[in-house]
PDB file of N, CA and C in Angstrom:
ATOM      1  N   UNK A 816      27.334   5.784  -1.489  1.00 44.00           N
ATOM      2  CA  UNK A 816      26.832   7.067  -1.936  1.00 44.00           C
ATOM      3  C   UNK A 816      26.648   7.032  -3.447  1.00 44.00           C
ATOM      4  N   UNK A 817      25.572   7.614  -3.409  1.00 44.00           N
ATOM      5  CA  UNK A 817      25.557   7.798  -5.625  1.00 44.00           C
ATOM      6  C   UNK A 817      26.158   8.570  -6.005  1.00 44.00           C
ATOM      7  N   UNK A 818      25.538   9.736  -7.503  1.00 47.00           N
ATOM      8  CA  UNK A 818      26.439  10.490  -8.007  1.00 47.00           C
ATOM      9  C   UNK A 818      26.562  11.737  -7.326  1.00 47.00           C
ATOM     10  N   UNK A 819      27.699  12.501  -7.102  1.00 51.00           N
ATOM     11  CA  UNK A 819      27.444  13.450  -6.381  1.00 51.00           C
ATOM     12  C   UNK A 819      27.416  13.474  -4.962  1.00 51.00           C
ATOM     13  N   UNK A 820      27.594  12.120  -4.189  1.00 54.00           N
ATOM     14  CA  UNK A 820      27.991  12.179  -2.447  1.00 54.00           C
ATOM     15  C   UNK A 820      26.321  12.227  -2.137  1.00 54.00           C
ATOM     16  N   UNK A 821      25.117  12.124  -3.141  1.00 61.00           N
ATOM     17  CA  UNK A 821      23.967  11.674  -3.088  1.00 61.00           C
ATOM     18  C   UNK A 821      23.487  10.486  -2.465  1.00 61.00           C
ATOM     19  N   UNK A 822      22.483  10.023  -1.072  1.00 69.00           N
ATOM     20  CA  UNK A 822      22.884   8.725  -0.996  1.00 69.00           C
ATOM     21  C   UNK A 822      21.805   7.874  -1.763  1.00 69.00           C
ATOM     22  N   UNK A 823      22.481   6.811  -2.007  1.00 75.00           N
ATOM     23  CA  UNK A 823      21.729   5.801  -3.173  1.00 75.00           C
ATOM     24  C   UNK A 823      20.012   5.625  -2.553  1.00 75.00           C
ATOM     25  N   UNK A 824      18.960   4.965  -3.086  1.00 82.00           N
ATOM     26  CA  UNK A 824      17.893   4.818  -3.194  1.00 82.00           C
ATOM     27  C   UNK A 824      18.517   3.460  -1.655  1.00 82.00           C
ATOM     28  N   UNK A 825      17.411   3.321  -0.745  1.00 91.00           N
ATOM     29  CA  UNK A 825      17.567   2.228  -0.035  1.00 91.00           C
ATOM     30  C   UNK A 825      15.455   1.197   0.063  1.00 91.00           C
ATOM     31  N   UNK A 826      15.680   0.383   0.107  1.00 94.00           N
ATOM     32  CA  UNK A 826      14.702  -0.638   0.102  1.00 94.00           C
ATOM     33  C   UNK A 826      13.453  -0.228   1.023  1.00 94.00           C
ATOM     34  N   UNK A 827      12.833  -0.585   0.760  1.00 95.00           N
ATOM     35  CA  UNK A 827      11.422   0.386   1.879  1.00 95.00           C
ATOM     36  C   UNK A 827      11.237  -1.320   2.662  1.00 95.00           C
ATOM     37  N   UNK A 828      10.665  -1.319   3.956  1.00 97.00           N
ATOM     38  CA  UNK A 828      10.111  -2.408   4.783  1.00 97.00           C
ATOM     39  C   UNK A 828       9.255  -3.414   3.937  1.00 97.00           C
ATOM     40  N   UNK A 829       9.379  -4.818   4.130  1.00 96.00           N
ATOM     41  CA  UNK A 829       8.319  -5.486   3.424  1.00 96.00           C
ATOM     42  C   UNK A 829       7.205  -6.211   4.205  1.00 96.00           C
ATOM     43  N   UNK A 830       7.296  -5.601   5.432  1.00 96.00           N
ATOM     44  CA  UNK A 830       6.437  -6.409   6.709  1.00 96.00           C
ATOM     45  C   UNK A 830       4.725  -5.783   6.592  1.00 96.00           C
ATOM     46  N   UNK A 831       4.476  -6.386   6.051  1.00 95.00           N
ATOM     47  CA  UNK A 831       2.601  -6.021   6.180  1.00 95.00           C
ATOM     48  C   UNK A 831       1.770  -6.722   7.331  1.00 95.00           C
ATOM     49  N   UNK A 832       0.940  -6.360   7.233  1.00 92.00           N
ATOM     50  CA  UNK A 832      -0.484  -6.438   8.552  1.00 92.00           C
ATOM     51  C   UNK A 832      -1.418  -5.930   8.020  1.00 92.00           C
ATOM     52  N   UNK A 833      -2.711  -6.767   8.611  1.00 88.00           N
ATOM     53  CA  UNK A 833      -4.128  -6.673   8.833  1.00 88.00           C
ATOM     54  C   UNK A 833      -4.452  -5.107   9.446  1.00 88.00           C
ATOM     55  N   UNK A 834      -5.563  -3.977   9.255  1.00 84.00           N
ATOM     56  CA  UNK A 834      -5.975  -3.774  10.390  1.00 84.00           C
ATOM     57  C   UNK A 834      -7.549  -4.657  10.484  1.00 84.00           C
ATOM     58  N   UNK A 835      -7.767  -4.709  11.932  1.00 83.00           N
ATOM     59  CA  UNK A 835      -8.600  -5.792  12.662  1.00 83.00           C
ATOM     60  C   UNK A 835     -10.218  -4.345  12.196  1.00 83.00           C
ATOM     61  N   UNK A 836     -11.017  -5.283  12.204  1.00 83.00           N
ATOM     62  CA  UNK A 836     -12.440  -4.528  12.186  1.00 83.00           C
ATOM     63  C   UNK A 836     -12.435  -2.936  13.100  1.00 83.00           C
ATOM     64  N   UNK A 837     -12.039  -3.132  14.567  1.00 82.00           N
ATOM     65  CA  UNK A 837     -12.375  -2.582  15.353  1.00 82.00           C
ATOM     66  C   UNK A 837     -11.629  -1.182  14.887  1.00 82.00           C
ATOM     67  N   UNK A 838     -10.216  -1.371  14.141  1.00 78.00           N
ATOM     68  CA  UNK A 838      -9.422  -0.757  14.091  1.00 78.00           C
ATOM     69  C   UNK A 838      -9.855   0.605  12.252  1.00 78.00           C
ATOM     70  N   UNK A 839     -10.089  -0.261  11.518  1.00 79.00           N
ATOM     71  CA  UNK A 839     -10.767   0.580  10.437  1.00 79.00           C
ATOM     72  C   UNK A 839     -12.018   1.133  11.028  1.00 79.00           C
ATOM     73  N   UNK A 840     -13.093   0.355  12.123  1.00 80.00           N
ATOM     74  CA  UNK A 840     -14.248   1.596  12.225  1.00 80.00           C
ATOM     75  C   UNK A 840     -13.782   2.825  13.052  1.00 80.00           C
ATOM     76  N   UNK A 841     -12.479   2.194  13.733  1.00 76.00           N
ATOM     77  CA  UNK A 841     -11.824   3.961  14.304  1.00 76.00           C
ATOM     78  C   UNK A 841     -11.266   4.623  13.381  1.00 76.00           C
ATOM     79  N   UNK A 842     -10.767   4.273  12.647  1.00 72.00           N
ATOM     80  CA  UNK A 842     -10.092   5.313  11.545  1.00 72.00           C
ATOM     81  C   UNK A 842     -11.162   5.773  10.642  1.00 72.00           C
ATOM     82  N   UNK A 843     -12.284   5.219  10.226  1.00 73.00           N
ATOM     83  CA  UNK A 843     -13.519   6.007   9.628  1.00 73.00           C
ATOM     84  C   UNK A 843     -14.261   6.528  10.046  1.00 73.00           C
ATOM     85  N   UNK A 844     -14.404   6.128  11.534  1.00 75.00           N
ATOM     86  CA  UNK A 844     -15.294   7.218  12.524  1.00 75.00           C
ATOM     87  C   UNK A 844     -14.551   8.817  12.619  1.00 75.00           C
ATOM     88  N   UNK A 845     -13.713   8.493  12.815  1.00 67.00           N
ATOM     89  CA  UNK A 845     -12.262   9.302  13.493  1.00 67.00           C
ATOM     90  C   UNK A 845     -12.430  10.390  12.282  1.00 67.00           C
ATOM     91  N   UNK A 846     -11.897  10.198  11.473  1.00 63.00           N
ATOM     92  CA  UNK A 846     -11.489  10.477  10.411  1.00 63.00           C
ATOM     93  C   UNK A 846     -11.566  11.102   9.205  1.00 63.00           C
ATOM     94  N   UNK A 847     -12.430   9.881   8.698  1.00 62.00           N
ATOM     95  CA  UNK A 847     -13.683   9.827   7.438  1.00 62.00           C
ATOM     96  C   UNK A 847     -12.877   8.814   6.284  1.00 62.00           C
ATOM     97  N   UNK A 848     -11.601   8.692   7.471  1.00 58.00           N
ATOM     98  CA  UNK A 848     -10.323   8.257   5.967  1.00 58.00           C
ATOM     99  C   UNK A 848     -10.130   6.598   6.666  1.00 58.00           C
ATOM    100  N   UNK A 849      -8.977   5.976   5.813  1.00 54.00           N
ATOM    101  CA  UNK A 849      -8.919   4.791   6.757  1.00 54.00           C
ATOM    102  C   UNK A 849      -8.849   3.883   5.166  1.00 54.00           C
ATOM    103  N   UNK A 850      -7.895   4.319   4.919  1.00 58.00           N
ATOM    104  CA  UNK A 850      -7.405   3.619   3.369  1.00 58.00           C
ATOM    105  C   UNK A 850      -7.240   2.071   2.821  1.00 58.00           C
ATOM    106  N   UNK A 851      -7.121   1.670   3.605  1.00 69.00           N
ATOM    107  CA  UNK A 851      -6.953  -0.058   3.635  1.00 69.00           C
ATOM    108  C   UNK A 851      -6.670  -1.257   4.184  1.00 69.00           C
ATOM    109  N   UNK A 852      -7.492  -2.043   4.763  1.00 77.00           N
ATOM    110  CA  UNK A 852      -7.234  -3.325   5.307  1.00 77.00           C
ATOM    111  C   UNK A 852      -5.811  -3.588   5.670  1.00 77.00           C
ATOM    112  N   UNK A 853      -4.990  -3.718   4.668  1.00 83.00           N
ATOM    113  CA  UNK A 853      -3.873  -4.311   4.376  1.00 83.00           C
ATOM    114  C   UNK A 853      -3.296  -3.376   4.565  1.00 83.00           C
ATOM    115  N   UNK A 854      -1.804  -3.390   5.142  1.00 88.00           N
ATOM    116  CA  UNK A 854      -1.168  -2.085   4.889  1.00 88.00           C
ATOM    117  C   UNK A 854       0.231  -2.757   5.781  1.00 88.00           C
ATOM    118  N   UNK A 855       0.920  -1.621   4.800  1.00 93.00           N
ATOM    119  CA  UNK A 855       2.823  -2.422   4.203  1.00 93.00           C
ATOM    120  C   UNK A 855       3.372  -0.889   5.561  1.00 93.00           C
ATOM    121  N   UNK A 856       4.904  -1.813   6.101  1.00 96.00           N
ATOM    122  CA  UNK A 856       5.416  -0.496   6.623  1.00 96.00           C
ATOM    123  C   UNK A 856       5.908   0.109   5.543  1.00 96.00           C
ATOM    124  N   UNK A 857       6.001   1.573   6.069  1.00 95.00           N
ATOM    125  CA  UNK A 857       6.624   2.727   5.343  1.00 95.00           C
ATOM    126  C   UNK A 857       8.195   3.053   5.596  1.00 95.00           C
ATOM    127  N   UNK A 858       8.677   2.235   6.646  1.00 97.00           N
ATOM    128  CA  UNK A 858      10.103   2.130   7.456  1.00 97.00           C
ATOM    129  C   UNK A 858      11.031   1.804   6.261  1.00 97.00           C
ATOM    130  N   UNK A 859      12.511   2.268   6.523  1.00 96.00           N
ATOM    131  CA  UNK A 859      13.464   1.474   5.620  1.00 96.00           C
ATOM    132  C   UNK A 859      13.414  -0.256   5.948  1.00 96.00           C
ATOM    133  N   UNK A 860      14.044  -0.511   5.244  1.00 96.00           N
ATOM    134  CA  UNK A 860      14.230  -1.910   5.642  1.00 96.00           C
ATOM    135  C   UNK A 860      15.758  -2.218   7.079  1.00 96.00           C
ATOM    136  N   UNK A 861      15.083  -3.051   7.721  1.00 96.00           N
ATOM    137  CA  UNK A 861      16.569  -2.909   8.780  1.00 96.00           C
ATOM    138  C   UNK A 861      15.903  -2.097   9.728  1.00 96.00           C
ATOM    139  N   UNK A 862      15.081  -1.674   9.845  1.00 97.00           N
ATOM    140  CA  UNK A 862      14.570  -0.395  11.037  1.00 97.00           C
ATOM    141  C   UNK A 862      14.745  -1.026  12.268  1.00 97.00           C
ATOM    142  N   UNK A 863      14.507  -0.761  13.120  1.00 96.00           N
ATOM    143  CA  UNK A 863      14.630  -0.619  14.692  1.00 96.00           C
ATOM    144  C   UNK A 863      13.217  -0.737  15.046  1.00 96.00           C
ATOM    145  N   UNK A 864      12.928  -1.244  15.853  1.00 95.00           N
ATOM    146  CA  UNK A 864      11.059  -1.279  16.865  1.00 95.00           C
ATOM    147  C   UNK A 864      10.301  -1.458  16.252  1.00 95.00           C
ATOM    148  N   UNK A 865       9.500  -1.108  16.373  1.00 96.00           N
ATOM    149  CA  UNK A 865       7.623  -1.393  15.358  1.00 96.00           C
ATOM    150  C   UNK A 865       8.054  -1.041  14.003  1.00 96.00           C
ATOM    151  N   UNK A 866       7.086  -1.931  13.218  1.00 97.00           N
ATOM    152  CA  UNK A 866       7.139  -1.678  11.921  1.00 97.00           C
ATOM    153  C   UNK A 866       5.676  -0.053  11.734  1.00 97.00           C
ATOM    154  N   UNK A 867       5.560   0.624  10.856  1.00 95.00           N
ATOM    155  CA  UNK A 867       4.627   1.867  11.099  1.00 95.00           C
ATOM    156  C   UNK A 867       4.293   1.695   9.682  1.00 95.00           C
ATOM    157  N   UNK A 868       3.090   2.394   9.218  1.00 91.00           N
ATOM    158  CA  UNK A 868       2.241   2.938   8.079  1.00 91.00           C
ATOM    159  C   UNK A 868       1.399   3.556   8.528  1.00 91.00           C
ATOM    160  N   UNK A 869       1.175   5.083   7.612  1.00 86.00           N
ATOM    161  CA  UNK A 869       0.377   5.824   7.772  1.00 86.00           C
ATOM    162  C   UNK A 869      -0.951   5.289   7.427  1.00 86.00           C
ATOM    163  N   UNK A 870      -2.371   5.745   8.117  1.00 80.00           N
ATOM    164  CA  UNK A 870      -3.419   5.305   7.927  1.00 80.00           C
ATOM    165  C   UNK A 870      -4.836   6.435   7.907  1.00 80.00           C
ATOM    166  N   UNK A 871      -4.332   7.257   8.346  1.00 73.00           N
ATOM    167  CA  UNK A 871      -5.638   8.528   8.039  1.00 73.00           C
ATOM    168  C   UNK A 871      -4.664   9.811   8.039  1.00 73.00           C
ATOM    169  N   UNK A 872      -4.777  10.658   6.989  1.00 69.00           N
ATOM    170  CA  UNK A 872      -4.332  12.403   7.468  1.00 69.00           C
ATOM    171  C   UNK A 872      -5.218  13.083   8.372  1.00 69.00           C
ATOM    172  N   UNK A 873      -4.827  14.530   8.758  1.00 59.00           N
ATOM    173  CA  UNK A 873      -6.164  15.367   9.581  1.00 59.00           C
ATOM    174  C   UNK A 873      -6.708  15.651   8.426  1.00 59.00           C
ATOM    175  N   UNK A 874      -7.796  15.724   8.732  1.00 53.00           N
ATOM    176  CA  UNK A 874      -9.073  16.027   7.493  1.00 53.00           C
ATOM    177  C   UNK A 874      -8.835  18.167   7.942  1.00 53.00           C
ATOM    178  N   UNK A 875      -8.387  18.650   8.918  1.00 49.00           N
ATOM    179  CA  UNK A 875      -8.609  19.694   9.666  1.00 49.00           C
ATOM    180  C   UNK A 875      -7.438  20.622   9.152  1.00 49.00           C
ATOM    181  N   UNK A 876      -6.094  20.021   8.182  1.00 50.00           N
ATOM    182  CA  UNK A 876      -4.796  20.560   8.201  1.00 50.00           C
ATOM    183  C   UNK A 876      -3.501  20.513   8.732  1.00 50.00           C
ATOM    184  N   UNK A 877      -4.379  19.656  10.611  1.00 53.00           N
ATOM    185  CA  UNK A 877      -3.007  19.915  11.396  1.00 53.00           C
ATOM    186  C   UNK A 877      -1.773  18.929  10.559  1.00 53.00           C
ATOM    187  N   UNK A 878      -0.688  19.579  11.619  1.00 65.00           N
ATOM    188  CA  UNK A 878       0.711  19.128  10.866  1.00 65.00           C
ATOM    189  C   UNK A 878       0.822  17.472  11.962  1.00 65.00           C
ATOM    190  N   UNK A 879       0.213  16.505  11.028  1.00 74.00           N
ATOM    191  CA  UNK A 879       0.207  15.231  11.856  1.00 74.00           C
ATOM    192  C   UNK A 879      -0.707  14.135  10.956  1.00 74.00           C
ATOM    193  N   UNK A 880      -0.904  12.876  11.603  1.00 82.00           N
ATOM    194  CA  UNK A 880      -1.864  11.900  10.871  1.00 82.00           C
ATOM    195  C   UNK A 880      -1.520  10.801  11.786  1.00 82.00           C
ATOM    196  N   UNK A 881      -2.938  10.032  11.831  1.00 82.00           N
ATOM    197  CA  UNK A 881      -2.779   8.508  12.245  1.00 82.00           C
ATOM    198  C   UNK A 881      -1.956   7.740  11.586  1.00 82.00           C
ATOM    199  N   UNK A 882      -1.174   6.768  12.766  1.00 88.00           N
ATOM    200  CA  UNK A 882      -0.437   5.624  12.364  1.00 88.00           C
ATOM    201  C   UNK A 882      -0.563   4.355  12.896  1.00 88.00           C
ATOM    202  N   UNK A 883      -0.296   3.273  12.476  1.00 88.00           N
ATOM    203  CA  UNK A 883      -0.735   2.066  12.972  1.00 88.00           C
ATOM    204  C   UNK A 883       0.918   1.745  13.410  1.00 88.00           C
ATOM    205  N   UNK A 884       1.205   1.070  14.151  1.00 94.00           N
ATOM    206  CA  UNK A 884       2.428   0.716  14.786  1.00 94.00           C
ATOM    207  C   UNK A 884       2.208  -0.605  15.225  1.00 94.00           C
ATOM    208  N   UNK A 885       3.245  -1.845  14.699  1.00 95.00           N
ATOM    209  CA  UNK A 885       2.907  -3.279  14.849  1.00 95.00           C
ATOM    210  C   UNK A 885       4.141  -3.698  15.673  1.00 95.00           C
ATOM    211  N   UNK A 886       4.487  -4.496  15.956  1.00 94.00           N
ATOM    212  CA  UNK A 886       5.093  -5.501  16.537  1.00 94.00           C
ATOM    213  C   UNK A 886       4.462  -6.858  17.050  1.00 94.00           C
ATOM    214  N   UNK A 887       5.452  -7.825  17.890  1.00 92.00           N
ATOM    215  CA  UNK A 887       5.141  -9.066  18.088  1.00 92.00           C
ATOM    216  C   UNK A 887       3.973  -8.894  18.759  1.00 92.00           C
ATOM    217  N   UNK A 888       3.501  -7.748  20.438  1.00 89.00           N
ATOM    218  CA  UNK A 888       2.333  -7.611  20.701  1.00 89.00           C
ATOM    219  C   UNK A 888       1.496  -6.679  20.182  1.00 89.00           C
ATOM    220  N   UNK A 889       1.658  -7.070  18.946  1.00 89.00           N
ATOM    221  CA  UNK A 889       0.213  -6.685  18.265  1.00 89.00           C
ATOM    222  C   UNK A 889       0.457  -4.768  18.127  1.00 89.00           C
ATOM    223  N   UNK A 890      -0.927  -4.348  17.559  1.00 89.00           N
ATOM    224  CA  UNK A 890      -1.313  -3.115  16.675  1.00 89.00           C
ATOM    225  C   UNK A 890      -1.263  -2.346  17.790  1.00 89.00           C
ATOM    226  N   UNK A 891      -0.975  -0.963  17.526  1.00 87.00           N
ATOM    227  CA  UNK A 891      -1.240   0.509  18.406  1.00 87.00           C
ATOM    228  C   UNK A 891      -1.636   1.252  17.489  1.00 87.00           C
ATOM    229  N   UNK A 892      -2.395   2.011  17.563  1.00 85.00           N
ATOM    230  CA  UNK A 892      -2.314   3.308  17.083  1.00 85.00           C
ATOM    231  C   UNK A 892      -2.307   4.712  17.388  1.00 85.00           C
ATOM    232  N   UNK A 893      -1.440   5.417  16.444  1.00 87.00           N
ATOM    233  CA  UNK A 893      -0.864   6.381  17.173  1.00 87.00           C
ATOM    234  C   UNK A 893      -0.935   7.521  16.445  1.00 87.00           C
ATOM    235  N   UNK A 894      -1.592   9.343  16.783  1.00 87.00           N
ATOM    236  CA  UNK A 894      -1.203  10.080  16.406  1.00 87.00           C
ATOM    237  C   UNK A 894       0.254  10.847  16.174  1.00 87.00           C
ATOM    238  N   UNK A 895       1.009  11.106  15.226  1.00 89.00           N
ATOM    239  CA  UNK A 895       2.259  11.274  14.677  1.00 89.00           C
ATOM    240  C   UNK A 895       2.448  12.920  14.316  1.00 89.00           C
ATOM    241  N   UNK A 896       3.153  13.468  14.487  1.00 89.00           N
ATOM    242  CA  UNK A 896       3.335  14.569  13.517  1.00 89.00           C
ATOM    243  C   UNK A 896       4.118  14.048  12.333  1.00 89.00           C
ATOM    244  N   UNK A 897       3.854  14.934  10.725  1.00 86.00           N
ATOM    245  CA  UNK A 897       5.255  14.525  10.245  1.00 86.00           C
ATOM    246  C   UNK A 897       6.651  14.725  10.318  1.00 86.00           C
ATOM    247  N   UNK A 898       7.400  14.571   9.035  1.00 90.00           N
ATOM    248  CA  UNK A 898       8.648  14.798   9.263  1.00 90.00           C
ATOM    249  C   UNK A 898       8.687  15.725   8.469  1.00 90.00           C
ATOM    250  N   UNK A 899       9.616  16.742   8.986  1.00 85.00           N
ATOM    251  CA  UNK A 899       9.706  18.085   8.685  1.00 85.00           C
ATOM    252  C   UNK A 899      10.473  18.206   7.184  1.00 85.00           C
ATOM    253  N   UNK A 900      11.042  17.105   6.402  1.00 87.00           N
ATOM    254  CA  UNK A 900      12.525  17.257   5.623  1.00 87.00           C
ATOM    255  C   UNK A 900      11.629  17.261   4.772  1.00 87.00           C
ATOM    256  N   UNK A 901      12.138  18.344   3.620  1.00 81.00           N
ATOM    257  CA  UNK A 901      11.595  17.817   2.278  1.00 81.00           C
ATOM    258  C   UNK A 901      12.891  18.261   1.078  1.00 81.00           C
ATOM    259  N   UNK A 902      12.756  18.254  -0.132  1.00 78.00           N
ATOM    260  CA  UNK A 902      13.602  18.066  -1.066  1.00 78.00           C
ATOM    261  C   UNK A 902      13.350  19.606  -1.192  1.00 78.00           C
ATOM    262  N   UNK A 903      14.475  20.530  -1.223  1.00 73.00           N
ATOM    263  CA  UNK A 903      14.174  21.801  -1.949  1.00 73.00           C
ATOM    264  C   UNK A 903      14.724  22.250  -3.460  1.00 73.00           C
ATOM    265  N   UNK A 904      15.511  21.274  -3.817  1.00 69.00           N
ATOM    266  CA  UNK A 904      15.989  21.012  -5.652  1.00 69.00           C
ATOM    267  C   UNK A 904      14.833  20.683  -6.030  1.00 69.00           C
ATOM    268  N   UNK A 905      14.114  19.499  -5.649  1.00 66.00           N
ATOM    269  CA  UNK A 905      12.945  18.728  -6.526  1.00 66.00           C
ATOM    270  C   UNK A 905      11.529  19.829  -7.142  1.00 66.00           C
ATOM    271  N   UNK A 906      11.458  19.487  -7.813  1.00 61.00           N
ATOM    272  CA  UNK A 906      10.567  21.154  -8.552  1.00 61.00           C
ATOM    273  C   UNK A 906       9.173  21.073  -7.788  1.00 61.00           C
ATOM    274  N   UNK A 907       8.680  19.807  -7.083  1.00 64.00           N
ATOM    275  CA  UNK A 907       6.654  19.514  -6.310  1.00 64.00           C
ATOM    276  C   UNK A 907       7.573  19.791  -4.687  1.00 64.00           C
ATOM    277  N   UNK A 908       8.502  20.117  -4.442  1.00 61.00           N
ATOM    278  CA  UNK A 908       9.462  20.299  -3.062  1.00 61.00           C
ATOM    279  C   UNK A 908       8.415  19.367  -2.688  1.00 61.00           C
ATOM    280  N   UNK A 909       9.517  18.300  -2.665  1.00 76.00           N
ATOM    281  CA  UNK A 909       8.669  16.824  -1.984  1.00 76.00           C
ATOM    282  C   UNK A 909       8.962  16.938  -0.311  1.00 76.00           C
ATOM    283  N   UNK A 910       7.552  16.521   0.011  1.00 82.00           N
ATOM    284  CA  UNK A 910       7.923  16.636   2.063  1.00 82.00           C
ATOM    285  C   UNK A 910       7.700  15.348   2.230  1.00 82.00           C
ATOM    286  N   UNK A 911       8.820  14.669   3.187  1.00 87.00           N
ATOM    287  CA  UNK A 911       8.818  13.075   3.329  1.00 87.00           C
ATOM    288  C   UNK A 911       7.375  12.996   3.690  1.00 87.00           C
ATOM    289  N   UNK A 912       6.903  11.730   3.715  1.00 87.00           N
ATOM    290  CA  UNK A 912       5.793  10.953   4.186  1.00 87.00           C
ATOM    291  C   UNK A 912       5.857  10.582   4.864  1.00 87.00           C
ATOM    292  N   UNK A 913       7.025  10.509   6.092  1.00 92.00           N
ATOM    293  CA  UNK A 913       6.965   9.268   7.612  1.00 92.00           C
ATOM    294  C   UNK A 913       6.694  10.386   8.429  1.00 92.00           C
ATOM    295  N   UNK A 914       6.343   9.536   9.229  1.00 93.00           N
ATOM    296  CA  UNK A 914       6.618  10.050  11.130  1.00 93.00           C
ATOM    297  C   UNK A 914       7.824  10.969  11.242  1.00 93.00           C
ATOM    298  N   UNK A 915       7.546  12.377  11.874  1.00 92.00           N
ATOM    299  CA  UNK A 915       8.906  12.689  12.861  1.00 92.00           C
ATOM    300  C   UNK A 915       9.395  11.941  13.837  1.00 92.00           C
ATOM    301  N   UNK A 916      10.981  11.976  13.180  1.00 93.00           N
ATOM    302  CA  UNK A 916      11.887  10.804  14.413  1.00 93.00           C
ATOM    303  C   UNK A 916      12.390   9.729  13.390  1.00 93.00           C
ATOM    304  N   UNK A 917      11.774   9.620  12.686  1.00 95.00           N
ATOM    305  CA  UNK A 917      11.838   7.853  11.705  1.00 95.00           C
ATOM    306  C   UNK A 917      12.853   7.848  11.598  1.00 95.00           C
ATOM    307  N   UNK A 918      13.417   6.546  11.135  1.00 94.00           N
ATOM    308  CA  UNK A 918      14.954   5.924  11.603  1.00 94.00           C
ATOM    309  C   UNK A 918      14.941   5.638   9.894  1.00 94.00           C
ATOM    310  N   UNK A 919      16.599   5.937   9.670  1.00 94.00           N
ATOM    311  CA  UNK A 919      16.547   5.880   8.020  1.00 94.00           C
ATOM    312  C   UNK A 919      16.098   6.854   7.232  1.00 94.00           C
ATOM    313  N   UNK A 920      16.126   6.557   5.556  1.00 93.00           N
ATOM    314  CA  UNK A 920      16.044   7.413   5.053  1.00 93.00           C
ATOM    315  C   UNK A 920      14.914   8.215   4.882  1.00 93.00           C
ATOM    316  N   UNK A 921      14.694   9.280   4.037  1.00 91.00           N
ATOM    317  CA  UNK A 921      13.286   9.960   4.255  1.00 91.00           C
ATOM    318  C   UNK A 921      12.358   9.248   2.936  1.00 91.00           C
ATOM    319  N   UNK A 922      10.868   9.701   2.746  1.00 90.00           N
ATOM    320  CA  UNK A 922      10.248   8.488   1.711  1.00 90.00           C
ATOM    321  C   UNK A 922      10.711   8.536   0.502  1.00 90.00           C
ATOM    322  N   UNK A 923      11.631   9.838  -0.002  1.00 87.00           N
ATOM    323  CA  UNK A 923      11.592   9.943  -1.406  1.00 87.00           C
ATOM    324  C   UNK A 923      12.585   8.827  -1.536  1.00 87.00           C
ATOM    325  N   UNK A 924      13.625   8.621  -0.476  1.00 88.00           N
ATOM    326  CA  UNK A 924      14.966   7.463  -0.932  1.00 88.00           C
ATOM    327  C   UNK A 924      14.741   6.236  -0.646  1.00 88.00           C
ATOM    328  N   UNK A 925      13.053   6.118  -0.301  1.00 91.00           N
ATOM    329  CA  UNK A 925      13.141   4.248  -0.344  1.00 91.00           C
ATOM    330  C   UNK A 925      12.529   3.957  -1.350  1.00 91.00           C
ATOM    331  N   UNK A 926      12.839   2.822  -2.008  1.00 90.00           N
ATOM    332  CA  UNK A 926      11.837   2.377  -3.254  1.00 90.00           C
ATOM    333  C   UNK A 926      11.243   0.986  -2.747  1.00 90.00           C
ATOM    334  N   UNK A 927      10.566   0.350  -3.519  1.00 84.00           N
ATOM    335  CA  UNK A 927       9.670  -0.691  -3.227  1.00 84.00           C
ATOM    336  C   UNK A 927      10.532  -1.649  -3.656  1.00 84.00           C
TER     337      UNK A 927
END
């Protein structure tokens, strides 16, 4: 724990992946979004099951966004809601960036 029973900063995932052609013209069809080839999980490090990164928001508002989900057989993708937690001390009240459900900490406590 840090100062204050705060828990310390923990390591973000370092497992990256391709998405495949087929997979960016769905996220730009889809979308309009579809941010990058390359793309790092957003998971703590140590996670459990698929590694995940976000890959398009709703262009529409809803409370959700595409995710790419990897493992040994290969890419899925998956609509997500987010995660509901956000910081209410922090003065921009930060709202995590993962998936609801995500295992570990929320995005503000992983660093790169």
């Amino acid at each position: 724990m840090g100062v204050f029973g705060a828990p310390r900063p923990a390591a973000r995932c370092t497992e990256c992946t391709r998405l495949t052609y087929p997979e960016l013209l769905f996220f730009f069809e889809t979308t309009g979004d579809g941010e990058t080839e390359r793309q790092r999980c957003a998971l703590q490090r140590g996670h459990p099951g698929a590694h995940t990164a976000g890959i398009a928001k709703h262009e529409t508002g809803a409370e959700g966004a595409w995710w790419l989900q990897w493992d040994s057989g290969g890419h899925h993708c998956i609509e997500l809601a987010h995660c509901t937690a956000y910081r209410a001390a922090h003065p921009d009240y930060d709202i995590c960036q993962l998936p609801a459900g995500h295992w570990g900490y929320h995005s503000w406590l992983l660093t790169d």
